[in-house]
Amino acid sequence: TALTLARTFAAQGGRVVLCDLALHAPNLSVLSTDPQAPGLAELVRGTASFGDIVTRDKFSRVQMIATGKVAGDVQAILSSPRLVITLEALARTYDQVVIDAGSLGEAALEPLARMAPRALLVATDLADPATESARRQLVNAGYADVMVLLGTPDQASRVAA
């Protein structure tokens, strides 16, 4: 869904970057023009520069930043001042910064909420208590704006477009 959203923004003419912060299950690098490029993990550790980590989506104008080699450093990456500085720089450079934080159970909500004020929750049923619980978790973590998109991820992608 994050990829489709980023591609939609880019198709509308904006400068868009998609960051893979699904640190427990990164998956966006395979769509990059350079799947082996270093990512946010290497930038935070200081072994890669900003210019080293930005690649392009093979199928659109979206620029991408992969997770990189996390190696169990999830908390260190999310709490790193370098990550905050990087996301702030991206927000000044791009029209849209889309962050794929992974599934709700895996996402480190509080650190991400401090860096990104909006969350998009993809759910299959608005009346499902699990949907309301997930929305409440996002709000309690500090997201100022939580949008719920109904449907399977495939259907949600079409709705987002």
PDB file of C-alpha atoms in Angstrom:
ATOM      1  CA  THR A   1       0.000   0.000   0.000  1.00  0.00           C
ATOM      2  CA  ALA A   2       2.854   2.397   0.833  1.00  0.00           C
ATOM      3  CA  LEU A   3       4.435   1.773  -2.562  1.00  0.00           C
ATOM      4  CA  THR A   4       1.156   2.364  -4.399  1.00  0.00           C
ATOM      5  CA  LEU A   5       0.562   5.544  -2.415  1.00  0.00           C
ATOM      6  CA  ALA A   6       4.063   6.814  -3.236  1.00  0.00           C
ATOM      7  CA  ARG A   7       3.634   5.955  -6.911  1.00  0.00           C
ATOM      8  CA  THR A   8       0.284   7.768  -6.965  1.00  0.00           C
ATOM      9  CA  PHE A   9       1.841  10.916  -5.490  1.00  0.00           C
ATOM     10  CA  ALA A  10       4.674  10.715  -8.030  1.00  0.00           C
ATOM     11  CA  ALA A  11       2.244  10.246 -10.940  1.00  0.00           C
ATOM     12  CA  GLN A  12       0.549  13.467  -9.857  1.00  0.00           C
ATOM     13  CA  GLY A  13       3.826  15.268 -10.438  1.00  0.00           C
ATOM     14  CA  GLY A  14       5.263  15.487  -6.946  1.00  0.00           C
ATOM     15  CA  ARG A  15       8.764  14.682  -5.781  1.00  0.00           C
ATOM     16  CA  VAL A  16       8.308  11.560  -3.653  1.00  0.00           C
ATOM     17  CA  VAL A  17      10.592   9.395  -1.541  1.00  0.00           C
ATOM     18  CA  LEU A  18       9.563   6.072  -0.028  1.00  0.00           C
ATOM     19  CA  CYS A  19      11.458   4.964   3.090  1.00  0.00           C
ATOM     20  CA  ASP A  20      11.400   1.353   4.237  1.00  0.00           C
ATOM     21  CA  LEU A  21      11.231   1.440   8.022  1.00  0.00           C
ATOM     22  CA  ALA A  22       9.630  -1.998   8.303  1.00  0.00           C
ATOM     23  CA  LEU A  23      12.754  -2.997  10.199  1.00  0.00           C
ATOM     24  CA  HIS A  24      11.491  -6.460  11.155  1.00  0.00           C
ATOM     25  CA  ALA A  25      10.439  -7.341   7.594  1.00  0.00           C
ATOM     26  CA  PRO A  26      12.005  -5.021   5.010  1.00  0.00           C
ATOM     27  CA  ASN A  27      10.842  -5.733   1.482  1.00  0.00           C
ATOM     28  CA  LEU A  28      11.106  -2.681  -0.746  1.00  0.00           C
ATOM     29  CA  SER A  29      14.726  -3.002  -1.866  1.00  0.00           C
ATOM     30  CA  VAL A  30      13.796  -5.622  -4.486  1.00  0.00           C
ATOM     31  CA  LEU A  31      11.931  -2.886  -6.381  1.00  0.00           C
ATOM     32  CA  SER A  32      14.927  -0.574  -6.373  1.00  0.00           C
ATOM     33  CA  THR A  33      17.187   0.102  -9.315  1.00  0.00           C
ATOM     34  CA  ASP A  34      19.999  -0.904  -6.905  1.00  0.00           C
ATOM     35  CA  PRO A  35      18.712  -3.644  -4.558  1.00  0.00           C
ATOM     36  CA  GLN A  36      22.154  -3.972  -2.926  1.00  0.00           C
ATOM     37  CA  ALA A  37      22.448  -0.280  -2.020  1.00  0.00           C
ATOM     38  CA  PRO A  38      22.992   0.541   1.637  1.00  0.00           C
ATOM     39  CA  GLY A  39      19.996   1.879   3.534  1.00  0.00           C
ATOM     40  CA  LEU A  40      18.887   3.668   6.659  1.00  0.00           C
ATOM     41  CA  ALA A  41      20.685   1.198   8.948  1.00  0.00           C
ATOM     42  CA  GLU A  42      24.038   1.987   7.339  1.00  0.00           C
ATOM     43  CA  LEU A  43      23.335   5.725   7.362  1.00  0.00           C
ATOM     44  CA  VAL A  44      22.520   5.639  11.078  1.00  0.00           C
ATOM     45  CA  ARG A  45      25.719   3.671  11.789  1.00  0.00           C
ATOM     46  CA  GLY A  46      27.735   6.173   9.761  1.00  0.00           C
ATOM     47  CA  THR A  47      28.942   3.644   7.170  1.00  0.00           C
ATOM     48  CA  ALA A  48      26.966   5.197   4.274  1.00  0.00           C
ATOM     49  CA  SER A  49      26.255   8.742   3.200  1.00  0.00           C
ATOM     50  CA  PHE A  50      22.911  10.264   2.299  1.00  0.00           C
ATOM     51  CA  GLY A  51      23.802  10.088  -1.400  1.00  0.00           C
ATOM     52  CA  ASP A  52      24.615   6.374  -1.096  1.00  0.00           C
ATOM     53  CA  ILE A  53      21.189   5.350   0.171  1.00  0.00           C
ATOM     54  CA  VAL A  54      18.792   7.057  -2.259  1.00  0.00           C
ATOM     55  CA  THR A  55      17.814   4.848  -5.206  1.00  0.00           C
ATOM     56  CA  ARG A  56      14.863   4.777  -7.613  1.00  0.00           C
ATOM     57  CA  ASP A  57      11.835   2.568  -7.998  1.00  0.00           C
ATOM     58  CA  LYS A  58      12.234   0.433 -11.139  1.00  0.00           C
ATOM     59  CA  PHE A  59       8.697   1.215 -12.287  1.00  0.00           C
ATOM     60  CA  SER A  60       8.047   4.864 -11.398  1.00  0.00           C
ATOM     61  CA  ARG A  61       9.598   8.227 -10.548  1.00  0.00           C
ATOM     62  CA  VAL A  62       9.590   7.398  -6.831  1.00  0.00           C
ATOM     63  CA  GLN A  63      12.930   7.629  -5.104  1.00  0.00           C
ATOM     64  CA  MET A  64      13.510   4.937  -2.502  1.00  0.00           C
ATOM     65  CA  ILE A  65      15.505   4.409   0.644  1.00  0.00           C
ATOM     66  CA  ALA A  66      15.818   0.809   1.776  1.00  0.00           C
ATOM     67  CA  THR A  67      16.131  -0.424   5.314  1.00  0.00           C
ATOM     68  CA  GLY A  68      19.632  -1.740   4.806  1.00  0.00           C
ATOM     69  CA  LYS A  69      21.215  -4.423   6.947  1.00  0.00           C
ATOM     70  CA  VAL A  70      19.480  -4.046  10.306  1.00  0.00           C
ATOM     71  CA  ALA A  71      21.374  -6.842  12.135  1.00  0.00           C
ATOM     72  CA  GLY A  72      19.202  -6.665  15.258  1.00  0.00           C
ATOM     73  CA  ASP A  73      19.712  -2.917  15.775  1.00  0.00           C
ATOM     74  CA  VAL A  74      16.009  -1.991  15.508  1.00  0.00           C
ATOM     75  CA  GLN A  75      15.843   0.109  18.681  1.00  0.00           C
ATOM     76  CA  ALA A  76      19.185   1.808  17.990  1.00  0.00           C
ATOM     77  CA  ILE A  77      18.067   2.736  14.475  1.00  0.00           C
ATOM     78  CA  LEU A  78      14.696   4.110  15.567  1.00  0.00           C
ATOM     79  CA  SER A  79      16.147   6.128  18.438  1.00  0.00           C
ATOM     80  CA  SER A  80      19.050   7.505  16.432  1.00  0.00           C
ATOM     81  CA  PRO A  81      19.306  11.284  16.064  1.00  0.00           C
ATOM     82  CA  ARG A  82      20.656  10.614  12.542  1.00  0.00           C
ATOM     83  CA  LEU A  83      17.341   9.031  11.565  1.00  0.00           C
ATOM     84  CA  VAL A  84      15.432  12.076  12.802  1.00  0.00           C
ATOM     85  CA  ILE A  85      17.793  14.425  10.951  1.00  0.00           C
ATOM     86  CA  THR A  86      17.460  12.310   7.798  1.00  0.00           C
ATOM     87  CA  LEU A  87      13.654  12.332   7.868  1.00  0.00           C
ATOM     88  CA  GLU A  88      13.616  16.079   8.517  1.00  0.00           C
ATOM     89  CA  ALA A  89      15.958  16.630   5.556  1.00  0.00           C
ATOM     90  CA  LEU A  90      13.745  14.444   3.364  1.00  0.00           C
ATOM     91  CA  ALA A  91      10.664  16.426   4.423  1.00  0.00           C
ATOM     92  CA  ARG A  92      12.382  19.645   3.314  1.00  0.00           C
ATOM     93  CA  THR A  93      13.580  18.134   0.021  1.00  0.00           C
ATOM     94  CA  TYR A  94      10.554  16.145  -1.182  1.00  0.00           C
ATOM     95  CA  ASP A  95       6.904  17.039  -1.637  1.00  0.00           C
ATOM     96  CA  GLN A  96       5.887  13.732  -0.017  1.00  0.00           C
ATOM     97  CA  VAL A  97       7.776  11.375   2.299  1.00  0.00           C
ATOM     98  CA  VAL A  98       6.040   8.003   2.561  1.00  0.00           C
ATOM     99  CA  ILE A  99       7.249   5.653   5.292  1.00  0.00           C
ATOM    100  CA  ASP A 100       6.482   1.943   5.167  1.00  0.00           C
ATOM    101  CA  ALA A 101       6.529   0.980   8.865  1.00  0.00           C
ATOM    102  CA  GLY A 102       5.374  -2.596   8.332  1.00  0.00           C
ATOM    103  CA  SER A 103       2.501  -4.282  10.105  1.00  0.00           C
ATOM    104  CA  LEU A 104       1.120  -2.803  13.294  1.00  0.00           C
ATOM    105  CA  GLY A 105       2.426  -5.625  15.474  1.00  0.00           C
ATOM    106  CA  GLU A 106       5.968  -5.080  14.228  1.00  0.00           C
ATOM    107  CA  ALA A 107       6.067  -1.294  14.019  1.00  0.00           C
ATOM    108  CA  ALA A 108       7.748   0.736  16.745  1.00  0.00           C
ATOM    109  CA  LEU A 109       4.931   3.248  16.991  1.00  0.00           C
ATOM    110  CA  GLU A 110       6.124   5.904  19.423  1.00  0.00           C
ATOM    111  CA  PRO A 111       9.436   6.773  17.731  1.00  0.00           C
ATOM    112  CA  LEU A 112       7.752   6.856  14.325  1.00  0.00           C
ATOM    113  CA  ALA A 113       4.881   9.022  15.590  1.00  0.00           C
ATOM    114  CA  ARG A 114       7.411  11.628  16.745  1.00  0.00           C
ATOM    115  CA  MET A 115       8.844  11.745  13.213  1.00  0.00           C
ATOM    116  CA  ALA A 116       5.678  11.332  11.100  1.00  0.00           C
ATOM    117  CA  PRO A 117       2.425  13.002  12.166  1.00  0.00           C
ATOM    118  CA  ARG A 118       0.063  10.920   9.994  1.00  0.00           C
ATOM    119  CA  ALA A 119      -0.666   7.197   9.803  1.00  0.00           C
ATOM    120  CA  LEU A 120      -2.600   5.182   7.232  1.00  0.00           C
ATOM    121  CA  LEU A 121      -4.223   2.038   8.622  1.00  0.00           C
ATOM    122  CA  VAL A 122      -5.363  -0.500   6.029  1.00  0.00           C
ATOM    123  CA  ALA A 123      -8.235  -2.592   7.409  1.00  0.00           C
ATOM    124  CA  THR A 124     -10.766  -5.011   5.974  1.00  0.00           C
ATOM    125  CA  ASP A 125     -13.731  -4.039   8.193  1.00  0.00           C
ATOM    126  CA  LEU A 126     -14.370  -0.728   9.934  1.00  0.00           C
ATOM    127  CA  ALA A 127     -16.743  -2.393  12.422  1.00  0.00           C
ATOM    128  CA  ASP A 128     -14.161  -5.008  13.432  1.00  0.00           C
ATOM    129  CA  PRO A 129     -12.998  -4.427  17.029  1.00  0.00           C
ATOM    130  CA  ALA A 130      -9.432  -5.133  15.876  1.00  0.00           C
ATOM    131  CA  THR A 131      -9.618  -2.156  13.503  1.00  0.00           C
ATOM    132  CA  GLU A 132     -10.717   0.171  16.296  1.00  0.00           C
ATOM    133  CA  SER A 133      -8.054  -1.264  18.598  1.00  0.00           C
ATOM    134  CA  ALA A 134      -5.356  -0.675  15.966  1.00  0.00           C
ATOM    135  CA  ARG A 135      -6.595   2.873  15.358  1.00  0.00           C
ATOM    136  CA  ARG A 136      -6.557   3.529  19.101  1.00  0.00           C
ATOM    137  CA  GLN A 137      -2.988   2.169  19.344  1.00  0.00           C
ATOM    138  CA  LEU A 138      -1.874   4.609  16.665  1.00  0.00           C
ATOM    139  CA  VAL A 139      -3.581   7.554  18.355  1.00  0.00           C
ATOM    140  CA  ASN A 140      -2.159   6.583  21.759  1.00  0.00           C
ATOM    141  CA  ALA A 141       1.311   6.326  20.235  1.00  0.00           C
ATOM    142  CA  GLY A 142       1.065   9.987  19.264  1.00  0.00           C
ATOM    143  CA  TYR A 143      -0.136  10.110  15.673  1.00  0.00           C
ATOM    144  CA  ALA A 144      -2.087  13.343  15.224  1.00  0.00           C
ATOM    145  CA  ASP A 145      -3.982  12.064  12.180  1.00  0.00           C
ATOM    146  CA  VAL A 146      -4.971   8.433  11.558  1.00  0.00           C
ATOM    147  CA  MET A 147      -6.743   7.603   8.297  1.00  0.00           C
ATOM    148  CA  VAL A 148      -8.400   4.188   7.913  1.00  0.00           C
ATOM    149  CA  LEU A 149      -8.473   2.765   4.403  1.00  0.00           C
ATOM    150  CA  LEU A 150     -10.873  -0.156   3.925  1.00  0.00           C
ATOM    151  CA  GLY A 151     -10.149  -3.207   1.814  1.00  0.00           C
ATOM    152  CA  THR A 152      -7.433  -5.723   1.225  1.00  0.00           C
ATOM    153  CA  PRO A 153      -4.032  -4.176   0.546  1.00  0.00           C
ATOM    154  CA  ASP A 154      -4.668  -4.749  -3.173  1.00  0.00           C
ATOM    155  CA  GLN A 155      -8.069  -3.045  -3.046  1.00  0.00           C
ATOM    156  CA  ALA A 156      -6.687  -0.283  -0.826  1.00  0.00           C
ATOM    157  CA  SER A 157      -3.996   0.375  -3.390  1.00  0.00           C
ATOM    158  CA  ARG A 158      -6.634   0.978  -6.026  1.00  0.00           C
ATOM    159  CA  VAL A 159      -8.576   3.253  -3.672  1.00  0.00           C
ATOM    160  CA  ALA A 160      -5.408   5.222  -2.819  1.00  0.00           C
ATOM    161  CA  ALA A 161      -4.818   5.755  -6.523  1.00  0.00           C
TER     162      ALA A 161
END
